[in-house]
Amino acid sequence: MAGDEGPGEGRQGDGVRELAALCAQHLEATRYLCKLFKEQGLNVADWIRRRRLERCRRDLTDPRRCCLPVHAIAARWGLTDSANFSHAFRTAYGTPPGEYRALTPTRPAVHGETRPVRMTTRTP
């Protein structure tokens, strides 16, 4: 969805560009922003990765994205190496992304959203 991403969450996967965009949005120098993160015990790259994983987790349970393969959802948020994504997701959420998707009930549709239609066959 257009406009979904926040600073540092672009789809291009280039951490340097993402850090520059984050700095520009907050009118801060790169070095200063990194220092602020470090003072909080954080690392900019780890923060960006966590945000991307959270976006992927959200998309995996979104009924509007039910037809997208897991690797496409990961790539949508800049995580293009499937093995690394799967490992990072499992570490963060305790289960592989495909299993997480299968085990998580989809949330109810909100006004204006479409829900996938399940086709079933009727027996006479």
PDB file of C-alpha atoms in Angstrom, residues 1-110:
ATOM      1  CA  MET A   1       0.000   0.000   0.000  1.00  0.00           C
ATOM      2  CA  ALA A   2       1.349   3.385  -0.874  1.00  0.00           C
ATOM      3  CA  GLY A   3       2.219   5.510   2.113  1.00  0.00           C
ATOM      4  CA  ASP A   4       2.529   2.561   4.492  1.00  0.00           C
ATOM      5  CA  GLU A   5       6.177   2.975   5.160  1.00  0.00           C
ATOM      6  CA  GLY A   6       7.629   5.322   7.717  1.00  0.00           C
ATOM      7  CA  PRO A   7      11.143   6.667   7.855  1.00  0.00           C
ATOM      8  CA  GLY A   8      13.719   3.964   7.413  1.00  0.00           C
ATOM      9  CA  GLU A   9      11.149   1.516   6.095  1.00  0.00           C
ATOM     10  CA  GLY A  10      11.405   2.045   2.361  1.00  0.00           C
ATOM     11  CA  ARG A  11      11.294  -0.905   0.061  1.00  0.00           C
ATOM     12  CA  GLN A  12      14.645  -0.367  -1.602  1.00  0.00           C
ATOM     13  CA  GLY A  13      16.586  -2.229   1.075  1.00  0.00           C
ATOM     14  CA  ASP A  14      19.499   0.201   1.012  1.00  0.00           C
ATOM     15  CA  GLY A  15      20.304   0.998   4.637  1.00  0.00           C
ATOM     16  CA  VAL A  16      22.472   4.003   3.759  1.00  0.00           C
ATOM     17  CA  ARG A  17      19.672   5.642   1.778  1.00  0.00           C
ATOM     18  CA  GLU A  18      17.187   4.769   4.498  1.00  0.00           C
ATOM     19  CA  LEU A  19      19.360   6.317   7.189  1.00  0.00           C
ATOM     20  CA  ALA A  20      19.765   9.447   5.048  1.00  0.00           C
ATOM     21  CA  ALA A  21      15.981   9.638   4.589  1.00  0.00           C
ATOM     22  CA  LEU A  22      15.434   9.219   8.328  1.00  0.00           C
ATOM     23  CA  CYS A  23      17.902  12.013   9.038  1.00  0.00           C
ATOM     24  CA  ALA A  24      16.344  14.287   6.427  1.00  0.00           C
ATOM     25  CA  GLN A  25      12.860  13.734   7.807  1.00  0.00           C
ATOM     26  CA  HIS A  26      13.998  14.734  11.288  1.00  0.00           C
ATOM     27  CA  LEU A  27      16.470  17.376  10.086  1.00  0.00           C
ATOM     28  CA  GLU A  28      19.331  15.680  11.918  1.00  0.00           C
ATOM     29  CA  ALA A  29      22.874  14.831  10.892  1.00  0.00           C
ATOM     30  CA  THR A  30      23.556  11.139  10.372  1.00  0.00           C
ATOM     31  CA  ARG A  31      26.284  11.055  13.008  1.00  0.00           C
ATOM     32  CA  TYR A  32      24.027  12.783  15.562  1.00  0.00           C
ATOM     33  CA  LEU A  33      21.113  10.419  14.900  1.00  0.00           C
ATOM     34  CA  CYS A  34      23.382   7.388  15.327  1.00  0.00           C
ATOM     35  CA  LYS A  35      24.608   8.886  18.601  1.00  0.00           C
ATOM     36  CA  LEU A  36      21.027   9.295  19.838  1.00  0.00           C
ATOM     37  CA  PHE A  37      20.259   5.674  19.062  1.00  0.00           C
ATOM     38  CA  LYS A  38      23.462   4.529  20.769  1.00  0.00           C
ATOM     39  CA  GLU A  39      22.604   6.512  23.914  1.00  0.00           C
ATOM     40  CA  GLN A  40      19.359   4.536  24.082  1.00  0.00           C
ATOM     41  CA  GLY A  41      21.234   1.254  23.646  1.00  0.00           C
ATOM     42  CA  LEU A  42      19.938   0.903  20.102  1.00  0.00           C
ATOM     43  CA  ASN A  43      21.499   0.518  16.696  1.00  0.00           C
ATOM     44  CA  VAL A  44      19.919   2.218  13.670  1.00  0.00           C
ATOM     45  CA  ALA A  45      20.255  -0.891  11.484  1.00  0.00           C
ATOM     46  CA  ASP A  46      18.646  -3.101  14.150  1.00  0.00           C
ATOM     47  CA  TRP A  47      15.820  -0.607  14.581  1.00  0.00           C
ATOM     48  CA  ILE A  48      15.162  -0.541  10.825  1.00  0.00           C
ATOM     49  CA  ARG A  49      15.239  -4.352  10.691  1.00  0.00           C
ATOM     50  CA  ARG A  50      12.790  -4.681  13.600  1.00  0.00           C
ATOM     51  CA  ARG A  51      10.400  -2.228  11.952  1.00  0.00           C
ATOM     52  CA  ARG A  52      10.602  -4.139   8.661  1.00  0.00           C
ATOM     53  CA  LEU A  53       9.940  -7.447  10.421  1.00  0.00           C
ATOM     54  CA  GLU A  54       6.935  -5.915  12.168  1.00  0.00           C
ATOM     55  CA  ARG A  55       5.574  -4.702   8.821  1.00  0.00           C
ATOM     56  CA  CYS A  56       6.031  -8.209   7.416  1.00  0.00           C
ATOM     57  CA  ARG A  57       4.300  -9.746  10.449  1.00  0.00           C
ATOM     58  CA  ARG A  58       1.375  -7.390   9.970  1.00  0.00           C
ATOM     59  CA  ASP A  59       1.146  -8.140   6.233  1.00  0.00           C
ATOM     60  CA  LEU A  60       1.224 -11.900   6.848  1.00  0.00           C
ATOM     61  CA  THR A  61      -2.058 -11.631   8.756  1.00  0.00           C
ATOM     62  CA  ASP A  62      -3.666  -9.088   6.439  1.00  0.00           C
ATOM     63  CA  PRO A  63      -6.473 -10.718   4.427  1.00  0.00           C
ATOM     64  CA  ARG A  64      -5.772  -8.332   1.543  1.00  0.00           C
ATOM     65  CA  ARG A  65      -2.317  -9.908   1.217  1.00  0.00           C
ATOM     66  CA  CYS A  66      -3.397 -13.541   1.607  1.00  0.00           C
ATOM     67  CA  CYS A  67      -2.452 -14.381  -1.992  1.00  0.00           C
ATOM     68  CA  LEU A  68       1.059 -12.931  -1.775  1.00  0.00           C
ATOM     69  CA  PRO A  69       3.808 -15.475  -1.135  1.00  0.00           C
ATOM     70  CA  VAL A  70       5.830 -14.974   2.035  1.00  0.00           C
ATOM     71  CA  HIS A  71       8.972 -14.052   0.079  1.00  0.00           C
ATOM     72  CA  ALA A  72       7.040 -11.323  -1.780  1.00  0.00           C
ATOM     73  CA  ILE A  73       5.874  -9.795   1.492  1.00  0.00           C
ATOM     74  CA  ALA A  74       9.448  -9.845   2.796  1.00  0.00           C
ATOM     75  CA  ALA A  75      10.762  -8.276  -0.417  1.00  0.00           C
ATOM     76  CA  ARG A  76       8.047  -5.614  -0.208  1.00  0.00           C
ATOM     77  CA  TRP A  77       9.744  -4.372   2.942  1.00  0.00           C
ATOM     78  CA  GLY A  78      13.322  -4.685   1.675  1.00  0.00           C
ATOM     79  CA  LEU A  79      14.110  -8.142   3.082  1.00  0.00           C
ATOM     80  CA  THR A  80      15.136  -9.846  -0.154  1.00  0.00           C
ATOM     81  CA  ASP A  81      17.092 -12.846   1.148  1.00  0.00           C
ATOM     82  CA  SER A  82      14.454 -15.464   1.972  1.00  0.00           C
ATOM     83  CA  ALA A  83      16.697 -17.535   4.247  1.00  0.00           C
ATOM     84  CA  ASN A  84      17.826 -14.503   6.262  1.00  0.00           C
ATOM     85  CA  PHE A  85      14.253 -13.242   6.478  1.00  0.00           C
ATOM     86  CA  SER A  86      12.951 -16.590   7.686  1.00  0.00           C
ATOM     87  CA  HIS A  87      15.696 -16.835  10.308  1.00  0.00           C
ATOM     88  CA  ALA A  88      15.166 -13.252  11.535  1.00  0.00           C
ATOM     89  CA  PHE A  89      11.382 -13.720  11.653  1.00  0.00           C
ATOM     90  CA  ARG A  90      11.688 -16.970  13.597  1.00  0.00           C
ATOM     91  CA  THR A  91      14.097 -15.320  16.039  1.00  0.00           C
ATOM     92  CA  ALA A  92      11.776 -12.340  16.529  1.00  0.00           C
ATOM     93  CA  TYR A  93       8.427 -14.166  16.713  1.00  0.00           C
ATOM     94  CA  GLY A  94       9.278 -17.757  17.617  1.00  0.00           C
ATOM     95  CA  THR A  95       7.924 -19.367  14.455  1.00  0.00           C
ATOM     96  CA  PRO A  96       8.726 -19.325  10.726  1.00  0.00           C
ATOM     97  CA  PRO A  97       6.741 -16.760   8.711  1.00  0.00           C
ATOM     98  CA  GLY A  98       4.709 -19.319   6.733  1.00  0.00           C
ATOM     99  CA  GLU A  99       3.689 -21.135   9.905  1.00  0.00           C
ATOM    100  CA  TYR A 100       2.901 -17.825  11.618  1.00  0.00           C
ATOM    101  CA  ARG A 101       0.602 -16.929   8.728  1.00  0.00           C
ATOM    102  CA  ALA A 102      -1.143 -20.316   8.849  1.00  0.00           C
ATOM    103  CA  LEU A 103      -1.629 -20.269  12.630  1.00  0.00           C
ATOM    104  CA  THR A 104      -2.755 -16.666  12.980  1.00  0.00           C
ATOM    105  CA  PRO A 105      -6.443 -16.021  12.445  1.00  0.00           C
ATOM    106  CA  THR A 106      -7.035 -13.160  10.056  1.00  0.00           C
ATOM    107  CA  ARG A 107      -8.497 -10.097  11.605  1.00  0.00           C
ATOM    108  CA  PRO A 108     -12.041  -9.055  10.698  1.00  0.00           C
ATOM    109  CA  ALA A 109     -12.444  -6.682   7.778  1.00  0.00           C
ATOM    110  CA  VAL A 110     -12.603  -3.000   8.642  1.00  0.00           C
TER     111      VAL A 110
END
